[in-house]
Amino acid sequence: RSVNIVAFGNERDGFSEDNQQPSLIWSYLGRSALISQIDSSLSASHVGNPVFTEYQACIFGNVRLVVQDCPVWDIFDSDWYTSCRLIGGADIIVIKYSVNDKTSFQELKDSYIPMVKKALNHCSVPVIISAIGARKNGVPCTCPLCTSDRRNCVTTSEGVQLAKELGATYLELHTLNDFYIQKYFGGVLEYFMIQSLNQKSSEKMKKRKKTQKSHRVKPPQLEQPEKMPILKGEASHYNADLHNLLCCCQCADVAFCPEDLSTAVEAHKIILCSVSHLFMLLFGVKSPSNAHDASMVQLAQSLFAVEAGDPFPLFPSGVPPCVSPVKVVVKDSVFCSCLPDILHFIYSGAFQWERLEEDIKKKLKDPDKTEHVLEKVKCILKTPGKLNAVKDCNSHQIKRLYNTSLRLFFNTPVLADVIFKIQGATVPAHRAVLVARCEVMAAMFNGNYLEANSILVPVYGVSKDTFLSFLEYLYTDSCCPASILQAMSLLICAEMYQVMRLQHICELYIITQLQSMPSRELASTSLSIVSLLKKAKFHNSDCLSTWLLHFIATNYLIFSQKPEFQELSVEERNFVEMHRWPSNLYLKQLADYRNYIHSQKCQCTVM
């Protein structure tokens, strides 16, 4: 341990004849009873005078004391680096001046004290300012350069003010006798020595504790589980499916013709009725008495004429449904010429109004005729009872004018042309919707299969509720499974009929439900995740099966305790063991750490 003291300034009067007077530092080192083994050495000379004298001694028995006494302030001008190094390494700073040398004091205050403050740079080093000597009451100097000094002595208030600027302790030593040296100056200096030693001991203890803490055995760090595969949803192609149905004209059951019957445009009653109350009236889905809008009845009668005959042929059992489409005569020739564009608009979801406007404008090239046709379309699509809304309707609001959809015809016999028999129950449906939305059913109803010419179609390998959910998706493009098991059943049905988007929706539902399940519920649930994994693999749901394997590995501590864990194949078990969380390495490190902590506690108990 050591204490470094740096002293600046000359305590001798510049006009004193006694240049052999001992310095303050040497007087203290020579008289203090705490000091022993004093040694001194001079530094390199500066303008004929030593820059500083270094004293080394022992204090408090075994504490090394290093004192560097620098009587010349010029060191700040000639060697700024050395002066900063001295102050930076100091534990205590002593500044000395003679009370009878006002010129030196003024130079110290104006020139060197700012340098000392800059070198300290807000360091909390204690500073002692010592005013040495007895003030002489001589006649003040009368030369012009000294007229501002009313006397040659430095006053006590000036010394105190200087101490305040540095945050220093101010001492007045009238003479360098035993009282002022040992008890007064020595007492203050030794107090700061003890404070410095205590601070160093405290810092050393903190450093030792920090070192011991850094060498202490740390608990193992549990890494995060591997990120599970991200399953992305598939964009809807509902409107595109219906539009393709119009292009291929499969299962068409209505043909629009001009009055001369020269051409025909085929369509599907189920699609037309799903977007328009007027077509419901035209094809008998609604009666005129239930229309609630006389203008719509009048428009239907003035615009269309259905060919005589039953618009809804009821097929007796065993009779093939291969009947000719119902002919509808379009009385308005201008409207009839634009009918293909209007049907494309309806089959595309009835929301591309701007495109319809452009197509009709290009075809007719007559603003009046164009406005006439567009108003007819608005009237066809509008909701009954909203007469005033048609003329003021903006193009982006056209979709709000009708509120029907294919959902109205889901699981109803209205316009149905096929009946599914499943688990002893019957489910009516519409071939046009099935063919548009499902490629497997399109091949089944249009190929050389028995179902192509049958009204009653049996369904095997799936429950009625699951098949109804499947049909609901085909009609509405949405599904809401009630549970994970129902979602898996629907996924199997979607895979059987190759409806990939529905399969992905079911996968996402299962993953979302499992991710939101708390660990406690996951440990107590009767749901077999391994069984879900087997089904997902069997039905080619690669994304779900991969995710389920990661899910089992991530929750290894839960699933490894369940009997179903033994049902995993060797390949699956190896994958789970490789990706398990927490890993075997972490568990081993944790066991070693617990053993270490236990052994430390046992040692402390013995001690």
Coordinates of C-alpha atoms in Angstrom, one line a residue:
R1 CA 0.0 0.0 0.0
S2 CA 1.2 3.6 -0.7
V3 CA 0.2 7.2 -0.5
N4 CA 1.3 9.8 -3.1
I5 CA 1.5 13.4 -2.1
V6 CA 2.3 16.2 -4.5
A7 CA 3.2 19.7 -3.2
F8 CA 3.4 22.8 -5.3
G9 CA 4.6 26.4 -4.4
N10 CA 7.3 28.1 -2.5
E11 CA 6.6 28.9 1.2
R12 CA 9.6 31.3 1.4
D13 CA 9.2 35.0 0.9
G14 CA 10.9 36.2 -2.3
F15 CA 12.6 39.0 -0.4
S16 CA 13.6 37.0 2.6
E17 CA 17.3 36.8 3.4
D18 CA 16.9 33.4 5.1
N19 CA 17.1 31.0 2.1
Q20 CA 18.2 28.2 4.4
Q21 CA 14.9 27.9 6.1
P22 CA 13.6 24.3 5.8
S23 CA 10.6 23.6 3.6
L24 CA 7.2 22.7 4.9
I25 CA 7.3 19.1 3.6
W26 CA 10.8 18.5 4.9
S27 CA 9.9 19.9 8.3
Y28 CA 6.9 17.6 8.5
L29 CA 8.8 14.5 7.4
G30 CA 11.6 15.2 9.9
R31 CA 9.3 16.0 12.9
S32 CA 6.4 13.5 12.5
A33 CA 6.6 10.5 14.8
L34 CA 4.7 8.4 12.2
I35 CA 7.5 8.8 9.6
S36 CA 10.5 6.5 9.2
Q37 CA 13.1 5.6 6.7
I38 CA 13.2 8.9 4.9
D39 CA 15.0 9.1 1.6
S40 CA 15.2 12.0 -0.9
S41 CA 16.4 12.6 -4.4
L42 CA 16.4 15.6 -6.8
S43 CA 14.9 15.6 -10.3
A44 CA 16.6 17.1 -13.4
S45 CA 17.5 20.8 -13.2
H46 CA 15.3 23.5 -14.7
V47 CA 16.9 26.9 -15.2
G48 CA 19.5 26.1 -12.5
N49 CA 16.9 24.9 -10.0
P50 CA 15.6 21.4 -9.3
V51 CA 12.1 20.9 -10.8
F52 CA 11.0 18.8 -7.9
T53 CA 12.4 16.9 -4.9
E54 CA 11.1 13.4 -4.3
Y55 CA 10.9 12.0 -0.7
Q56 CA 10.2 8.4 0.1
A57 CA 9.4 7.2 3.6
C58 CA 7.3 4.8 5.6
I59 CA 4.2 5.8 7.5
F60 CA 1.9 3.8 9.8
G61 CA 4.5 1.2 9.9
N62 CA 4.2 -0.5 6.5
V63 CA 2.6 2.1 4.2
R64 CA 4.9 3.6 1.6
L65 CA 4.8 7.4 1.4
V66 CA 6.0 9.2 -1.7
V67 CA 6.1 13.0 -1.6
Q68 CA 7.1 15.1 -4.6
D69 CA 7.8 18.7 -3.7
C70 CA 7.8 21.1 -6.6
P71 CA 8.6 24.7 -5.5
V72 CA 8.7 26.1 -9.1
W73 CA 5.3 26.8 -10.8
D74 CA 7.1 27.2 -14.1
I75 CA 6.7 23.4 -14.7
F76 CA 3.1 24.0 -15.8
D77 CA 4.5 26.3 -18.6
S78 CA 7.5 24.3 -19.6
D79 CA 6.3 20.6 -19.1
W80 CA 2.5 20.3 -19.1
Y81 CA 2.7 16.5 -19.5
T82 CA 4.8 16.1 -16.4
S83 CA 2.6 18.4 -14.3
C84 CA -0.5 16.5 -15.4
R85 CA 1.1 13.2 -14.6
L86 CA 2.0 14.4 -11.1
I87 CA -1.5 15.6 -10.4
G88 CA -3.1 12.5 -11.9
G89 CA -1.1 10.2 -9.7
A90 CA -1.6 12.2 -6.5
D91 CA -3.7 11.0 -3.6
I92 CA -3.3 14.4 -1.8
I93 CA -2.2 17.8 -3.3
V94 CA -0.6 20.5 -1.1
I95 CA -0.4 24.1 -2.4
K96 CA 1.9 26.5 -0.5
Y97 CA 2.5 30.2 -0.6
S98 CA 4.0 32.9 1.5
V99 CA 1.6 35.4 3.0
N100 CA 4.2 38.1 2.5
D101 CA 4.7 37.6 -1.2
K102 CA 1.6 39.2 -2.8
T103 CA 3.0 39.2 -6.3
S104 CA 3.7 35.4 -6.3
F105 CA 0.2 34.8 -4.8
Q106 CA -1.4 36.9 -7.5
E107 CA 0.5 35.0 -10.2
L108 CA -0.5 31.7 -8.6
K109 CA -4.2 32.7 -8.5
D110 CA -4.4 34.1 -12.0
S111 CA -2.2 31.7 -14.0
Y112 CA -1.6 28.4 -12.3
I113 CA -4.8 27.7 -10.2
P114 CA -6.8 27.4 -13.5
M115 CA -4.2 24.9 -14.8
V116 CA -4.5 22.9 -11.6
K117 CA -8.3 22.8 -12.0
K118 CA -8.0 21.7 -15.6
A119 CA -5.5 19.0 -14.6
L120 CA -7.7 17.7 -11.8
N121 CA -10.6 17.4 -14.3
H122 CA -13.2 16.9 -11.6
C123 CA -11.2 14.3 -9.8
S124 CA -12.0 13.9 -6.1
V125 CA -8.4 14.5 -4.8
P126 CA -8.2 16.3 -1.5
V127 CA -6.3 19.6 -1.7
I128 CA -4.7 21.5 1.2
I129 CA -3.8 25.2 0.7
S130 CA -1.2 26.3 3.2
A131 CA -0.6 30.0 3.9
I132 CA 2.8 30.2 5.6
G133 CA 4.4 33.0 7.6
A134 CA 3.6 35.8 9.9
R135 CA 2.3 38.9 8.1
K136 CA 4.7 41.9 8.2
N137 CA 3.2 45.4 8.8
G138 CA 5.7 47.3 6.7
V139 CA 5.1 50.4 4.6
P140 CA 3.3 49.5 1.3
C141 CA 5.1 50.0 -2.0
T142 CA 4.4 53.3 -3.7
C143 CA 5.6 52.5 -7.2
P144 CA 2.9 52.8 -10.0
L145 CA 2.8 49.0 -10.6
C146 CA 1.7 48.2 -7.1
T147 CA -0.9 50.9 -6.4
S148 CA -3.7 48.3 -6.5
D149 CA -2.1 46.5 -3.6
R150 CA -3.1 48.4 -0.5
R151 CA -0.5 46.2 1.4
N152 CA 2.1 43.6 0.6
C153 CA 0.5 40.8 2.6
V154 CA -2.0 38.2 1.4
T155 CA -5.1 38.5 3.5
T156 CA -6.9 35.5 5.1
S157 CA -10.0 36.2 3.1
E158 CA -8.0 36.0 -0.1
G159 CA -6.6 32.6 0.9
V160 CA -10.1 31.4 1.9
Q161 CA -11.5 32.5 -1.5
L162 CA -8.8 30.7 -3.3
A163 CA -9.5 27.5 -1.3
K164 CA -13.2 27.8 -2.2
E165 CA -12.4 27.9 -5.9
L166 CA -10.6 24.6 -5.6
G167 CA -12.8 23.0 -3.0
A168 CA -9.7 22.8 -0.8
T169 CA -8.9 22.9 2.9
Y170 CA -7.3 26.2 4.0
L171 CA -4.6 26.3 6.7
E172 CA -2.6 29.2 8.1
L173 CA 0.8 28.3 9.5
H174 CA 2.3 31.4 11.1
T175 CA 5.6 29.5 11.8
L176 CA 7.0 26.1 11.1
N177 CA 7.3 25.0 14.7
D178 CA 6.2 21.7 16.3
F179 CA 2.6 22.8 16.9
Y180 CA 1.9 24.1 13.4
I181 CA 3.8 21.3 11.7
Q182 CA 2.9 18.2 13.7
K183 CA -0.5 19.0 15.2
Y184 CA -2.1 21.4 12.7
F185 CA -0.7 20.7 9.3
G186 CA 0.3 17.1 10.2
G187 CA -3.1 16.3 11.7
V188 CA -5.0 17.4 8.5
L189 CA -2.5 15.7 6.2
E190 CA -2.7 12.4 8.2
Y191 CA -6.5 12.5 8.1
F192 CA -6.5 12.6 4.3
M193 CA -3.8 9.9 4.3
I194 CA -6.1 7.6 6.3
Q195 CA -9.1 8.5 4.0
S196 CA -7.0 7.6 0.9
L197 CA -5.9 4.3 2.4
N198 CA -9.5 3.4 3.3
Q199 CA -10.7 4.2 -0.2
K200 CA -7.9 2.2 -1.8
S201 CA -8.7 -0.8 0.5
S202 CA -12.4 -0.5 -0.4
E203 CA -11.7 -0.5 -4.1
K204 CA -9.3 -3.4 -3.7
M205 CA -11.9 -5.4 -1.9
K206 CA -14.5 -4.6 -4.6
K207 CA -12.1 -5.7 -7.3
R208 CA -11.3 -8.9 -5.4
K209 CA -15.0 -9.7 -5.0
K210 CA -15.6 -9.0 -8.7
T211 CA -12.6 -11.3 -9.6
Q212 CA -14.0 -14.0 -7.3
K213 CA -17.4 -13.6 -8.8
S214 CA -16.1 -13.9 -12.3
H215 CA -14.3 -17.1 -11.3
R216 CA -17.4 -18.5 -9.6
V217 CA -19.1 -21.4 -11.3
K218 CA -22.1 -20.0 -13.2
P219 CA -25.3 -21.8 -13.9
P220 CA -25.7 -23.2 -17.4
Q221 CA -27.5 -21.0 -19.9
L222 CA -30.6 -22.5 -21.4
E223 CA -30.7 -21.8 -25.1
Q224 CA -33.9 -21.0 -26.9
P225 CA -35.7 -23.9 -28.6
E226 CA -35.3 -24.2 -32.4
K227 CA -37.7 -22.1 -34.4
M228 CA -40.5 -24.2 -35.8
P229 CA -41.3 -24.2 -39.5
I230 CA -43.5 -21.3 -40.6
L231 CA -46.6 -22.4 -42.5
K232 CA -47.8 -19.8 -44.9
G233 CA -51.5 -19.6 -46.0
E234 CA -52.6 -19.8 -49.6
A235 CA -54.4 -16.9 -51.3
S236 CA -58.1 -17.4 -52.1
H237 CA -59.1 -18.2 -55.7
Y238 CA -62.8 -18.3 -55.0
N239 CA -63.8 -15.7 -57.6
A240 CA -61.3 -17.1 -60.2
D241 CA -62.9 -20.5 -59.8
L242 CA -66.4 -19.2 -60.5
H243 CA -65.1 -17.2 -63.4
N244 CA -63.5 -20.3 -64.9
L245 CA -66.9 -22.0 -64.6
L246 CA -68.3 -19.5 -67.0
C247 CA -65.5 -19.9 -69.4
C248 CA -65.7 -23.7 -69.6
C249 CA -69.6 -23.7 -69.4
Q250 CA -69.7 -27.0 -67.5
C251 CA -73.0 -27.9 -66.0
A252 CA -74.7 -24.9 -67.6
D253 CA -78.5 -24.9 -67.0
V254 CA -79.6 -21.7 -68.6
A255 CA -79.0 -20.1 -72.0
F256 CA -79.7 -16.4 -72.8
C257 CA -80.8 -15.8 -76.4
P258 CA -81.7 -12.7 -78.4
E259 CA -85.3 -12.5 -79.8
D260 CA -84.2 -14.0 -83.1
L261 CA -82.6 -17.0 -81.2
S262 CA -79.5 -16.6 -83.4
T263 CA -77.0 -17.0 -80.6
A264 CA -76.9 -18.3 -77.0
V265 CA -74.9 -17.4 -73.9
E266 CA -74.8 -20.2 -71.3
A267 CA -74.8 -19.6 -67.6
H268 CA -75.7 -21.2 -64.3
K269 CA -78.9 -20.4 -62.3
I270 CA -77.2 -21.0 -59.0
I271 CA -74.5 -18.3 -59.7
L272 CA -77.0 -15.8 -61.1
C273 CA -79.5 -16.3 -58.2
S274 CA -76.6 -15.9 -55.6
V275 CA -76.0 -12.3 -56.7
S276 CA -79.4 -11.0 -57.9
H277 CA -83.0 -11.1 -56.5
L278 CA -84.2 -10.4 -60.1
F279 CA -82.8 -13.8 -61.2
M280 CA -84.5 -15.4 -58.2
L281 CA -87.8 -14.1 -59.5
L282 CA -87.0 -15.1 -63.1
F283 CA -86.1 -18.7 -62.2
G284 CA -88.9 -19.1 -59.6
V285 CA -86.7 -19.2 -56.5
K286 CA -88.9 -16.3 -55.3
S287 CA -92.5 -15.6 -56.1
P288 CA -93.6 -12.1 -57.2
S289 CA -95.7 -11.8 -54.0
N290 CA -92.5 -12.2 -51.9
A291 CA -90.4 -9.7 -54.0
H292 CA -91.3 -6.6 -51.9
D293 CA -90.4 -4.5 -54.9
A294 CA -92.8 -4.1 -57.8
S295 CA -90.2 -2.4 -60.0
M296 CA -88.0 -5.4 -59.9
V297 CA -90.8 -7.6 -61.1
Q298 CA -91.6 -5.2 -63.9
L299 CA -87.9 -5.1 -64.9
A300 CA -87.7 -8.9 -65.0
Q301 CA -90.8 -9.1 -67.2
S302 CA -89.7 -6.3 -69.5
L303 CA -86.1 -7.5 -69.9
F304 CA -86.4 -11.3 -69.9
A305 CA -88.8 -14.0 -71.0
V306 CA -88.4 -17.6 -69.9
E307 CA -89.2 -20.2 -72.5
A308 CA -92.4 -22.1 -71.6
G309 CA -91.8 -25.2 -69.5
D310 CA -90.8 -26.1 -66.0
P311 CA -87.8 -24.0 -65.0
F312 CA -86.9 -26.5 -62.3
P313 CA -87.2 -30.0 -63.7
L314 CA -87.6 -32.5 -60.9
F315 CA -85.6 -35.5 -61.8
P316 CA -87.2 -38.8 -60.9
S317 CA -84.9 -41.4 -59.4
G318 CA -82.8 -43.1 -62.0
V319 CA -83.3 -40.5 -64.7
P320 CA -80.0 -38.9 -65.8
P321 CA -79.8 -35.1 -65.2
C322 CA -78.6 -34.4 -68.7
V323 CA -81.4 -32.0 -69.6
S324 CA -81.2 -29.0 -72.0
P325 CA -80.6 -25.6 -70.5
V326 CA -83.6 -23.4 -69.9
K327 CA -83.8 -20.8 -72.6
V328 CA -84.2 -17.1 -71.6
V329 CA -85.0 -14.6 -74.3
V330 CA -83.4 -11.2 -73.7
K331 CA -85.9 -8.6 -75.0
D332 CA -83.5 -5.6 -74.9
S333 CA -81.1 -6.0 -77.9
V334 CA -78.6 -3.5 -76.6
F335 CA -78.5 -5.2 -73.2
C336 CA -78.2 -8.6 -74.9
S337 CA -75.2 -7.5 -76.9
C338 CA -73.4 -6.7 -73.7
L339 CA -74.6 -9.8 -71.8
P340 CA -71.2 -11.7 -72.1
D341 CA -69.4 -8.8 -70.4
I342 CA -72.1 -8.5 -67.7
L343 CA -71.9 -12.3 -67.0
H344 CA -68.1 -12.0 -66.7
F345 CA -68.6 -9.2 -64.2
I346 CA -71.1 -11.2 -62.2
Y347 CA -68.9 -14.4 -62.2
S348 CA -65.8 -12.5 -61.2
G349 CA -67.5 -11.5 -57.9
A350 CA -69.4 -8.4 -59.1
F351 CA -66.8 -5.9 -57.8
Q352 CA -64.8 -4.9 -60.9
W353 CA -67.4 -2.2 -61.9
E354 CA -64.8 0.1 -63.5
R355 CA -63.7 -2.7 -65.8
L356 CA -67.3 -3.4 -66.8
E357 CA -67.8 0.3 -67.6
E358 CA -64.8 0.4 -69.8
D359 CA -65.8 -2.8 -71.7
I360 CA -69.3 -1.6 -72.4
K361 CA -68.1 1.8 -73.5
K362 CA -65.7 0.2 -76.0
K363 CA -68.4 -2.1 -77.3
L364 CA -71.3 0.4 -77.7
K365 CA -69.4 3.6 -78.3
D366 CA -72.5 5.5 -77.4
P367 CA -72.8 7.3 -74.0
D368 CA -76.6 7.1 -73.9
K369 CA -76.7 3.4 -74.6
T370 CA -73.8 2.8 -72.2
E371 CA -75.6 4.6 -69.4
H372 CA -78.8 2.7 -70.3
V373 CA -77.1 -0.7 -70.0
L374 CA -75.2 0.2 -66.8
E375 CA -78.4 1.3 -65.1
K376 CA -80.0 -2.0 -66.0
V377 CA -77.1 -3.8 -64.4
K378 CA -77.4 -1.7 -61.2
C379 CA -81.1 -2.5 -61.1
I380 CA -80.4 -6.3 -61.5
L381 CA -77.9 -6.3 -58.7
K382 CA -79.7 -3.9 -56.3
T383 CA -81.3 -5.0 -53.1
P384 CA -85.2 -4.8 -53.1
G385 CA -86.6 -1.7 -51.5
K386 CA -83.6 0.6 -52.3
L387 CA -84.9 2.4 -55.4
N388 CA -83.3 5.7 -54.7
A389 CA -79.8 4.3 -54.2
V390 CA -79.4 3.1 -57.8
K391 CA -79.2 6.5 -59.6
D392 CA -76.8 7.9 -57.0
C393 CA -74.6 4.9 -56.7
N394 CA -70.9 5.3 -57.2
S395 CA -68.9 2.6 -59.0
H396 CA -67.0 1.5 -55.9
Q397 CA -70.3 1.1 -54.0
I398 CA -72.0 -1.3 -56.5
K399 CA -71.2 -4.4 -54.4
R400 CA -73.3 -3.0 -51.6
L401 CA -76.4 -3.1 -53.7
Y402 CA -76.9 -6.9 -53.3
N403 CA -76.7 -9.0 -50.2
T404 CA -77.2 -12.6 -51.5
S405 CA -74.4 -15.2 -51.9
L406 CA -73.9 -18.9 -52.5
R407 CA -74.3 -19.4 -48.7
L408 CA -78.1 -19.0 -49.2
F409 CA -78.1 -22.2 -51.2
F410 CA -75.8 -24.3 -49.1
N411 CA -77.5 -27.5 -47.9
T412 CA -80.9 -26.5 -49.4
P413 CA -82.8 -28.4 -52.1
V414 CA -83.5 -25.1 -54.0
L415 CA -82.0 -25.5 -57.5
A416 CA -80.2 -28.6 -56.3
D417 CA -79.2 -31.1 -59.1
V418 CA -77.3 -33.7 -57.0
I419 CA -77.9 -35.4 -53.7
F420 CA -75.1 -36.9 -51.6
K421 CA -76.0 -39.9 -49.4
I422 CA -73.8 -40.2 -46.3
Q423 CA -74.3 -42.1 -43.1
G424 CA -77.9 -42.7 -43.9
A425 CA -78.7 -39.0 -44.5
T426 CA -79.0 -36.9 -47.7
V427 CA -77.2 -33.7 -48.5
P428 CA -78.4 -31.6 -51.5
A429 CA -75.9 -29.7 -53.6
H430 CA -75.3 -28.0 -56.9
R431 CA -73.0 -29.5 -59.6
A432 CA -72.0 -26.1 -60.9
V433 CA -70.5 -25.1 -57.5
L434 CA -68.8 -28.4 -57.0
V435 CA -67.3 -28.5 -60.4
A436 CA -66.0 -24.9 -60.1
R437 CA -64.5 -25.4 -56.7
C438 CA -63.1 -28.9 -56.7
E439 CA -61.1 -30.5 -59.5
V440 CA -61.8 -34.1 -58.3
M441 CA -65.6 -33.5 -58.4
A442 CA -65.2 -31.7 -61.8
A443 CA -63.6 -34.9 -63.2
M444 CA -66.2 -37.1 -61.4
F445 CA -69.3 -35.3 -62.8
N446 CA -67.9 -34.7 -66.3
G447 CA -66.0 -37.9 -67.0
N448 CA -66.8 -41.5 -67.6
Y449 CA -67.8 -42.1 -64.1
L450 CA -71.1 -43.5 -62.7
E451 CA -71.6 -40.2 -60.8
A452 CA -71.8 -38.2 -64.0
N453 CA -75.2 -39.6 -64.8
S454 CA -76.5 -40.1 -61.3
I455 CA -78.5 -37.9 -59.1
L456 CA -77.8 -39.8 -55.9
V457 CA -74.1 -40.0 -55.1
P458 CA -72.9 -42.1 -52.1
V459 CA -69.9 -40.8 -50.0
Y460 CA -67.7 -43.1 -47.9
G461 CA -64.8 -42.7 -45.5
V462 CA -66.0 -39.4 -44.0
S463 CA -68.7 -38.3 -41.5
K464 CA -71.7 -36.2 -42.3
D465 CA -70.6 -33.3 -40.2
T466 CA -67.2 -33.3 -41.8
F467 CA -68.6 -33.5 -45.3
L468 CA -71.0 -30.6 -44.6
S469 CA -68.0 -28.5 -43.4
F470 CA -66.3 -29.4 -46.6
L471 CA -69.3 -28.4 -48.7
E472 CA -69.6 -25.2 -46.7
Y473 CA -66.1 -24.2 -47.7
L474 CA -66.8 -24.9 -51.3
Y475 CA -69.8 -22.6 -51.2
T476 CA -68.4 -19.8 -49.0
D477 CA -64.6 -20.1 -49.2
S478 CA -64.5 -20.2 -45.3
C479 CA -64.5 -22.8 -42.6
C480 CA -64.6 -22.7 -38.8
P481 CA -63.6 -26.1 -37.2
A482 CA -64.9 -26.6 -33.7
S483 CA -61.9 -28.6 -32.5
I484 CA -58.5 -29.9 -33.4
L485 CA -60.0 -33.3 -34.2
Q486 CA -62.6 -31.9 -36.4
A487 CA -60.0 -29.8 -38.2
M488 CA -58.0 -33.0 -38.8
S489 CA -61.0 -34.8 -40.1
L490 CA -61.7 -31.9 -42.5
L491 CA -58.0 -32.0 -43.5
I492 CA -58.4 -35.6 -44.4
C493 CA -61.5 -34.9 -46.5
A494 CA -59.7 -32.0 -48.2
E495 CA -56.8 -34.2 -49.1
M496 CA -59.2 -36.9 -50.4
Y497 CA -60.8 -34.3 -52.8
Q498 CA -57.5 -32.5 -53.4
V499 CA -58.7 -29.1 -52.2
M500 CA -55.2 -27.8 -51.1
R501 CA -56.2 -24.4 -49.7
L502 CA -58.7 -26.0 -47.3
Q503 CA -56.0 -28.4 -46.3
H504 CA -53.7 -25.5 -45.5
I505 CA -56.4 -23.7 -43.5
C506 CA -56.9 -26.9 -41.4
E507 CA -53.1 -27.1 -40.8
L508 CA -53.0 -23.5 -39.7
Y509 CA -55.9 -24.0 -37.3
I510 CA -54.3 -27.1 -35.7
I511 CA -51.0 -25.3 -35.3
T512 CA -52.6 -22.2 -33.8
Q513 CA -54.6 -24.2 -31.3
L514 CA -51.6 -26.3 -30.2
Q515 CA -49.4 -23.2 -29.9
S516 CA -51.9 -21.5 -27.6
M517 CA -52.2 -24.5 -25.3
P518 CA -50.5 -24.0 -21.9
S519 CA -48.0 -26.6 -20.8
R520 CA -50.2 -27.8 -17.9
E521 CA -53.1 -28.4 -20.3
L522 CA -50.7 -30.0 -22.8
A523 CA -49.5 -32.4 -20.2
S524 CA -53.1 -33.4 -19.1
T525 CA -54.9 -33.5 -22.4
S526 CA -56.1 -36.8 -23.8
L527 CA -55.4 -35.5 -27.3
S528 CA -52.8 -37.7 -28.9
I529 CA -50.2 -35.5 -30.8
V530 CA -48.5 -38.6 -32.1
S531 CA -51.8 -39.8 -33.6
L532 CA -52.1 -36.4 -35.3
L533 CA -48.6 -36.8 -36.6
K534 CA -49.4 -40.3 -38.0
K535 CA -52.5 -39.0 -39.8
A536 CA -50.7 -35.9 -41.2
K537 CA -48.0 -38.2 -42.6
F538 CA -50.5 -40.7 -44.1
H539 CA -52.5 -38.0 -45.8
N540 CA -49.5 -36.2 -47.3
S541 CA -49.6 -33.1 -45.0
D542 CA -45.9 -32.7 -45.0
C543 CA -45.9 -29.2 -43.5
L544 CA -48.1 -30.2 -40.5
S545 CA -46.2 -33.5 -39.9
T546 CA -42.8 -31.6 -39.8
W547 CA -44.2 -29.0 -37.5
L548 CA -45.7 -31.6 -35.1
L549 CA -42.3 -33.3 -34.9
H550 CA -40.7 -30.0 -33.9
F551 CA -43.6 -29.5 -31.4
I552 CA -42.9 -32.8 -29.7
A553 CA -39.2 -32.1 -29.6
T554 CA -39.7 -28.6 -28.2
N555 CA -42.0 -30.0 -25.4
Y556 CA -39.8 -33.1 -24.9
L557 CA -40.2 -33.2 -21.1
I558 CA -44.0 -33.4 -21.5
F559 CA -44.3 -35.9 -24.3
S560 CA -41.5 -38.2 -23.2
Q561 CA -43.6 -39.1 -20.2
K562 CA -46.7 -40.1 -22.2
P563 CA -47.3 -43.7 -23.4
E564 CA -47.9 -42.4 -26.9
F565 CA -44.3 -41.4 -27.1
Q566 CA -43.4 -45.0 -27.6
E567 CA -45.4 -45.1 -30.8
L568 CA -42.9 -42.9 -32.6
S569 CA -40.9 -44.7 -35.3
V570 CA -37.1 -45.0 -35.0
E571 CA -36.6 -42.2 -37.5
E572 CA -39.1 -40.0 -35.7
R573 CA -37.5 -40.8 -32.3
N574 CA -34.0 -39.9 -33.6
F575 CA -35.3 -36.6 -35.0
V576 CA -36.9 -35.7 -31.6
E577 CA -33.8 -36.7 -29.6
M578 CA -31.6 -34.6 -31.9
H579 CA -33.8 -31.5 -31.7
R580 CA -35.1 -32.0 -28.1
W581 CA -35.4 -29.0 -25.8
P582 CA -33.9 -28.7 -23.3
S583 CA -30.9 -30.6 -24.7
N584 CA -29.1 -33.5 -23.0
L585 CA -26.0 -31.3 -22.7
Y586 CA -27.9 -28.6 -20.8
L587 CA -29.4 -31.2 -18.4
K588 CA -26.0 -32.6 -17.7
Q589 CA -24.6 -29.1 -17.1
L590 CA -27.5 -28.3 -14.8
A591 CA -26.9 -31.5 -12.8
D592 CA -23.2 -30.6 -12.4
Y593 CA -24.1 -27.1 -11.3
R594 CA -26.5 -28.4 -8.7
N595 CA -24.0 -30.8 -7.4
Y596 CA -21.4 -28.0 -7.1
I597 CA -23.9 -25.7 -5.2
H598 CA -24.7 -28.6 -2.9
S599 CA -21.1 -29.2 -2.2
Q600 CA -20.5 -25.6 -1.4
K601 CA -23.4 -25.5 1.0
C602 CA -22.0 -28.6 2.8
Q603 CA -18.6 -26.9 3.1
C604 CA -20.1 -23.8 4.6
T605 CA -22.1 -25.8 7.1
V606 CA -19.0 -27.6 8.3
M607 CA -17.1 -24.3 8.6

